[in-house]
mmCIF file of C-alpha atoms in Angstrom:
data_model
loop_
_atom_site.group_PDB
_atom_site.id
_atom_site.type_symbol
_atom_site.label_atom_id
_atom_site.label_comp_id
_atom_site.label_asym_id
_atom_site.label_seq_id
_atom_site.Cartn_x
_atom_site.Cartn_y
_atom_site.Cartn_z
ATOM 1 C CA GLU A 16 78.925 -12.228 37.222
ATOM 2 C CA ALA A 17 78.051 -8.820 37.141
ATOM 3 C CA GLY A 18 79.970 -8.136 33.663
ATOM 4 C CA VAL A 19 81.224 -4.532 33.076
ATOM 5 C CA VAL A 20 79.942 -2.150 35.487
ATOM 6 C CA GLN A 21 79.596 1.588 34.635
ATOM 7 C CA SER A 22 78.482 4.451 36.723
ATOM 8 C CA PRO A 23 76.627 6.660 36.734
ATOM 9 C CA ARG A 24 73.912 5.385 34.227
ATOM 10 C CA TYR A 25 72.711 9.007 33.396
ATOM 11 C CA LYS A 26 74.260 12.606 34.114
ATOM 12 C CA ILE A 27 72.704 15.934 32.963
ATOM 13 C CA ILE A 28 74.888 18.864 33.493
ATOM 14 C CA GLU A 29 75.168 22.292 32.092
ATOM 15 C CA LYS A 30 77.829 23.044 29.668
ATOM 16 C CA LYS A 31 81.405 24.114 31.063
ATOM 17 C CA GLN A 32 80.774 21.920 34.140
ATOM 18 C CA PRO A 33 83.042 18.921 34.595
ATOM 19 C CA VAL A 34 81.806 15.339 34.557
ATOM 20 C CA ALA A 35 83.351 12.064 35.057
ATOM 21 C CA PHE A 36 82.549 8.196 34.235
ATOM 22 C CA TRP A 37 83.594 5.128 36.271
ATOM 23 C CA CYS A 38 84.003 1.652 34.505
ATOM 24 C CA ASN A 39 84.993 -1.668 36.319
ATOM 25 C CA PRO A 40 85.733 -4.338 33.877
ATOM 26 C CA ILE A 41 85.296 -8.036 33.959
ATOM 27 C CA SER A 42 87.707 -9.677 36.463
ATOM 28 C CA GLY A 43 90.788 -10.688 34.717
ATOM 29 C CA HIS A 44 90.232 -8.508 31.709
ATOM 30 C CA ASN A 45 93.554 -6.702 30.996
ATOM 31 C CA THR A 46 92.271 -4.664 27.866
ATOM 32 C CA LEU A 47 89.744 -1.887 28.578
ATOM 33 C CA TYR A 48 88.120 0.477 26.015
ATOM 34 C CA TRP A 49 86.220 3.788 26.223
ATOM 35 C CA TYR A 50 83.752 4.425 23.235
ATOM 36 C CA LEU A 51 81.862 7.338 22.525
ATOM 37 C CA GLN A 52 78.390 6.533 20.920
ATOM 38 C CA ASN A 53 76.489 9.674 19.166
ATOM 39 C CA LEU A 54 72.710 9.236 18.664
ATOM 40 C CA GLY A 55 72.022 7.073 15.716
ATOM 41 C CA GLN A 56 75.839 6.368 15.092
ATOM 42 C CA GLY A 57 77.938 3.428 15.796
ATOM 43 C CA PRO A 58 80.260 3.394 18.824
ATOM 44 C CA GLU A 59 83.946 5.092 18.163
ATOM 45 C CA LEU A 60 87.004 4.187 20.090
ATOM 46 C CA LEU A 61 88.165 6.994 22.333
ATOM 47 C CA ILE A 62 90.927 5.234 24.305
ATOM 48 C CA ARG A 63 92.187 1.577 24.788
ATOM 49 C CA TYR A 64 94.128 0.307 27.935
ATOM 50 C CA GLU A 65 96.319 -2.426 28.149
ATOM 51 C CA ASN A 66 96.766 -3.095 31.710
ATOM 52 C CA GLU A 67 97.648 0.514 33.033
ATOM 53 C CA GLU A 68 98.870 1.657 29.752
ATOM 54 C CA ALA A 69 97.008 3.703 27.233
ATOM 55 C CA VAL A 70 98.105 2.048 23.973
ATOM 56 C CA ASP A 71 95.800 3.978 21.652
ATOM 57 C CA ASP A 72 94.218 7.441 22.573
ATOM 58 C CA SER A 73 94.453 8.870 18.987
ATOM 59 C CA GLN A 74 90.865 9.700 19.168
ATOM 60 C CA LEU A 75 90.391 11.193 22.543
ATOM 61 C CA PRO A 76 90.041 14.823 22.271
ATOM 62 C CA LYS A 77 92.933 15.699 25.093
ATOM 63 C CA ASP A 78 92.092 19.394 25.289
ATOM 64 C CA ARG A 79 88.974 18.392 27.282
ATOM 65 C CA PHE A 80 88.937 14.585 27.776
ATOM 66 C CA SER A 81 91.060 12.742 30.188
ATOM 67 C CA ALA A 82 91.319 8.949 31.293
ATOM 68 C CA GLU A 83 92.971 6.912 33.730
ATOM 69 C CA ARG A 84 93.348 3.301 34.781
ATOM 70 C CA LEU A 85 95.914 3.555 37.690
ATOM 71 C CA LYS A 86 96.157 -0.021 38.697
ATOM 72 C CA GLY A 87 95.154 -1.573 35.739
ATOM 73 C CA VAL A 88 91.800 -2.521 36.895
ATOM 74 C CA ASP A 89 88.930 -0.094 37.138
ATOM 75 C CA SER A 90 89.118 3.066 34.814
ATOM 76 C CA THR A 91 87.593 6.844 34.752
ATOM 77 C CA LEU A 92 86.903 8.920 32.017
ATOM 78 C CA LYS A 93 86.617 12.915 32.672
ATOM 79 C CA ILE A 94 85.357 15.643 30.497
ATOM 80 C CA GLN A 95 86.375 19.242 31.772
ATOM 81 C CA PRO A 96 84.841 21.555 30.737
ATOM 82 C CA ALA A 97 81.645 19.990 28.967
ATOM 83 C CA GLU A 98 80.106 21.181 25.829
ATOM 84 C CA LEU A 99 76.864 20.642 24.113
ATOM 85 C CA GLY A 100 78.363 18.397 21.535
ATOM 86 C CA ASP A 101 79.595 15.993 24.272
ATOM 87 C CA SER A 102 75.790 14.731 24.796
ATOM 88 C CA ALA A 103 76.219 11.062 24.188
ATOM 89 C CA VAL A 104 76.509 7.600 25.436
ATOM 90 C CA TYR A 105 79.909 6.684 26.875
ATOM 91 C CA LEU A 106 80.401 2.954 26.539
ATOM 92 C CA CYS A 107 83.066 1.064 28.516
ATOM 93 C CA ALA A 108 84.052 -2.502 27.375
ATOM 94 C CA SER A 109 86.743 -4.933 28.364
ATOM 95 C CA SER A 110 88.512 -7.900 26.570
ATOM 96 C CA PHE A 111 90.708 -10.820 27.704
ATOM 97 C CA GLY A 112 93.930 -10.461 25.523
ATOM 98 C CA THR A 113 94.340 -8.611 22.242
ATOM 99 C CA SER A 114 94.009 -9.461 18.616
ATOM 100 C CA GLY A 115 96.712 -11.496 16.627
ATOM 101 C CA ARG A 116 97.382 -13.891 19.424
ATOM 102 C CA ALA A 117 96.572 -17.495 18.659
ATOM 103 C CA GLY A 118 93.557 -18.515 21.594
ATOM 104 C CA SER A 119 92.517 -15.218 22.180
ATOM 105 C CA ASN A 120 89.131 -13.891 22.041
ATOM 106 C CA THR A 121 89.989 -11.682 19.265
ATOM 107 C CA GLY A 122 87.432 -8.959 18.818
ATOM 108 C CA GLU A 123 85.043 -9.889 21.350
ATOM 109 C CA LEU A 124 84.435 -7.222 23.732
ATOM 110 C CA PHE A 125 82.277 -7.144 26.800
ATOM 111 C CA PHE A 126 80.498 -3.783 27.147
ATOM 112 C CA GLY A 127 78.734 -2.031 30.210
ATOM 113 C CA GLU A 128 75.569 -0.490 29.982
ATOM 114 C CA GLY A 129 76.652 2.828 29.159
ATOM 115 C CA SER A 130 76.707 6.396 30.713
ATOM 116 C CA ARG A 131 74.449 8.655 29.041
ATOM 117 C CA LEU A 132 75.300 12.330 29.218
ATOM 118 C CA THR A 133 73.390 15.104 28.427
ATOM 119 C CA VAL A 134 74.881 18.357 28.230
ATOM 120 C CA LEU A 135 72.412 21.510 28.566
ATOM 121 C CA ALA B 30 91.248 4.044 5.396
ATOM 122 C CA GLN B 31 89.272 1.314 7.562
ATOM 123 C CA ARG B 32 85.467 1.979 7.243
ATOM 124 C CA VAL B 33 82.186 -0.021 7.629
ATOM 125 C CA THR B 34 79.003 1.049 6.099
ATOM 126 C CA GLN B 35 75.651 -0.094 6.790
ATOM 127 C CA PRO B 36 73.679 1.501 4.227
ATOM 128 C CA GLU B 37 70.179 0.613 5.753
ATOM 129 C CA LYS B 38 69.066 2.441 9.020
ATOM 130 C CA LEU B 39 66.115 0.489 9.500
ATOM 131 C CA LEU B 40 64.775 -2.929 8.217
ATOM 132 C CA SER B 41 61.339 -3.633 8.629
ATOM 133 C CA VAL B 42 59.780 -7.315 7.845
ATOM 134 C CA PHE B 43 57.241 -9.523 8.910
ATOM 135 C CA LYS B 44 57.717 -12.442 11.269
ATOM 136 C CA GLY B 45 58.753 -15.736 8.984
ATOM 137 C CA ALA B 46 60.112 -13.520 6.348
ATOM 138 C CA PRO B 47 63.828 -13.558 5.202
ATOM 139 C CA VAL B 48 66.112 -11.069 6.894
ATOM 140 C CA GLU B 49 69.320 -9.745 5.095
ATOM 141 C CA LEU B 50 71.368 -7.076 6.897
ATOM 142 C CA LYS B 51 73.972 -5.402 4.653
ATOM 143 C CA CYS B 52 77.210 -4.627 5.623
ATOM 144 C CA ASN B 53 80.202 -3.426 3.418
ATOM 145 C CA TYR B 54 83.797 -2.750 4.562
ATOM 146 C CA SER B 55 86.764 -0.835 3.305
ATOM 147 C CA TYR B 56 90.115 -2.736 4.306
ATOM 148 C CA SER B 57 93.223 -3.277 2.638
ATOM 149 C CA GLY B 58 94.550 -6.271 4.498
ATOM 150 C CA SER B 59 92.977 -9.539 5.563
ATOM 151 C CA PRO B 60 89.624 -8.408 7.463
ATOM 152 C CA GLU B 61 88.354 -9.846 10.518
ATOM 153 C CA LEU B 62 84.524 -9.204 10.824
ATOM 154 C CA PHE B 63 81.986 -9.334 13.378
ATOM 155 C CA TRP B 64 78.357 -8.692 14.140
ATOM 156 C CA TYR B 65 77.161 -6.992 17.208
ATOM 157 C CA VAL B 66 73.640 -6.746 18.603
ATOM 158 C CA GLN B 67 72.050 -4.822 21.200
ATOM 159 C CA TYR B 68 68.436 -5.735 22.030
ATOM 160 C CA SER B 69 66.050 -3.363 23.763
ATOM 161 C CA ARG B 70 67.247 -2.351 27.608
ATOM 162 C CA GLN B 71 70.268 -4.575 26.995
ATOM 163 C CA ARG B 72 74.135 -4.114 26.455
ATOM 164 C CA LEU B 73 75.736 -4.236 23.282
ATOM 165 C CA GLN B 74 77.163 -7.994 22.729
ATOM 166 C CA LEU B 75 78.667 -10.209 20.248
ATOM 167 C CA LEU B 76 76.307 -12.153 17.978
ATOM 168 C CA LEU B 77 78.726 -13.599 15.753
ATOM 169 C CA ARG B 78 82.353 -13.679 13.906
ATOM 170 C CA HIS B 79 83.066 -14.768 10.345
ATOM 171 C CA ILE B 80 86.337 -16.699 11.714
ATOM 172 C CA SER B 81 83.843 -19.200 13.476
ATOM 173 C CA ARG B 82 81.698 -19.685 10.433
ATOM 174 C CA GLU B 83 79.057 -20.376 12.962
ATOM 175 C CA SER B 84 75.337 -19.762 13.041
ATOM 176 C CA ILE B 85 73.680 -18.186 16.030
ATOM 177 C CA LYS B 86 70.408 -17.866 16.925
ATOM 178 C CA GLY B 87 69.777 -18.756 12.958
ATOM 179 C CA PHE B 88 71.863 -15.875 11.991
ATOM 180 C CA THR B 89 74.615 -16.711 9.401
ATOM 181 C CA ALA B 90 77.240 -14.289 7.806
ATOM 182 C CA ASP B 91 79.534 -15.095 4.964
ATOM 183 C CA LEU B 92 82.582 -13.004 4.019
ATOM 184 C CA ASN B 93 82.669 -12.068 0.405
ATOM 185 C CA LYS B 94 86.139 -10.598 -0.075
ATOM 186 C CA GLY B 95 85.329 -9.900 -3.940
ATOM 187 C CA GLU B 96 82.427 -7.628 -3.054
ATOM 188 C CA THR B 97 83.856 -6.536 0.429
ATOM 189 C CA SER B 98 80.813 -7.477 2.411
ATOM 190 C CA PHE B 99 79.653 -9.338 5.367
ATOM 191 C CA HIS B 100 76.016 -9.611 5.200
ATOM 192 C CA LEU B 101 73.770 -10.798 7.846
ATOM 193 C CA LYS B 102 71.047 -13.353 7.273
ATOM 194 C CA LYS B 103 68.481 -15.424 8.597
ATOM 195 C CA PRO B 104 65.962 -17.581 6.497
ATOM 196 C CA PHE B 105 63.065 -16.948 8.969
ATOM 197 C CA ALA B 106 62.750 -13.866 10.992
ATOM 198 C CA GLN B 107 61.321 -14.031 14.636
ATOM 199 C CA GLU B 108 59.976 -11.207 16.737
ATOM 200 C CA GLU B 109 62.574 -11.375 19.358
ATOM 201 C CA ASP B 110 65.165 -10.700 16.823
ATOM 202 C CA SER B 111 63.883 -6.872 16.880
ATOM 203 C CA ALA B 112 67.253 -5.186 17.803
ATOM 204 C CA MET B 113 69.915 -2.840 16.622
ATOM 205 C CA TYR B 114 72.787 -4.532 14.770
ATOM 206 C CA TYR B 115 76.097 -3.376 14.128
ATOM 207 C CA CYS B 116 78.787 -4.511 11.536
ATOM 208 C CA ALA B 117 82.350 -4.374 13.018
ATOM 209 C CA LEU B 118 85.718 -4.550 11.676
ATOM 210 C CA LEU B 119 88.712 -5.606 13.577
ATOM 211 C CA HIS B 120 91.625 -3.319 12.956
ATOM 212 C CA GLY B 121 94.381 -6.023 12.884
ATOM 213 C CA SER B 122 97.476 -4.467 11.307
ATOM 214 C CA SER B 123 99.166 -3.937 14.759
ATOM 215 C CA ASN B 124 97.610 -6.176 17.595
ATOM 216 C CA THR B 125 95.506 -3.107 18.426
ATOM 217 C CA GLY B 126 92.042 -5.029 19.006
ATOM 218 C CA LYS B 127 90.510 -2.020 17.911
ATOM 219 C CA LEU B 128 86.771 -2.445 16.369
ATOM 220 C CA ILE B 129 85.515 -0.318 13.992
ATOM 221 C CA PHE B 130 81.679 -0.031 13.850
ATOM 222 C CA GLY B 131 79.138 0.625 11.267
ATOM 223 C CA GLN B 132 76.223 3.184 12.117
ATOM 224 C CA GLY B 133 74.113 0.222 12.567
ATOM 225 C CA THR B 134 70.952 -1.140 11.393
ATOM 226 C CA THR B 135 67.645 -1.489 13.454
ATOM 227 C CA LEU B 136 65.753 -4.540 12.485
ATOM 228 C CA GLN B 137 61.839 -4.512 13.504
ATOM 229 C CA VAL B 138 60.071 -7.506 12.913
ATOM 230 C CA LYS B 139 56.329 -7.087 12.780
ATOM 231 C CA PRO B 140 53.942 -9.984 13.998
#
């Protein structure tokens, strides 16, 4: 199994340009997450989807960031326009079920390899 | 507010020495805690969770509610343990499945 697939792995753009990242979760995983990881920091949640619904986007900077998961499978995260401070690794993760339910894989997220963004 | 603190950026030990990676948390409810690991050129993955009370690759972690800690321990470090380790707290008040990560500790095991 390929696991969570992300593309592109690396992206270099100039500030004010748009950029998009794509994620395909593990088959059957209904929960999808986008995390931001700045250099030397732990991952921080940007948005979480349950199927096609964004159930937690409180940390997503909505003035320039947007995300979608139209059919409840793969997802796209977009930044427009990019700023210098957006340089980071964007991680996608998926899981089956959510916490608090008996029998679910509570807290076990499966991560992709990440998309490293450099804004010049 | 929920918070996870890993006070050490880097922990360097010799092979065969004991290892303890520190993790402290701030959480008002009943915490669910995890350790994730990222080996060089690999993706972030779950190492262990406190609910399971398991030992994975010789690592154990005990939840100490009095000290609000969840330190990761291994009695004899191996070179292949060299990696980045993240402690994580599950925001469990509303079935969100939201993990809050610490800043991470790099473990370097020298031969």
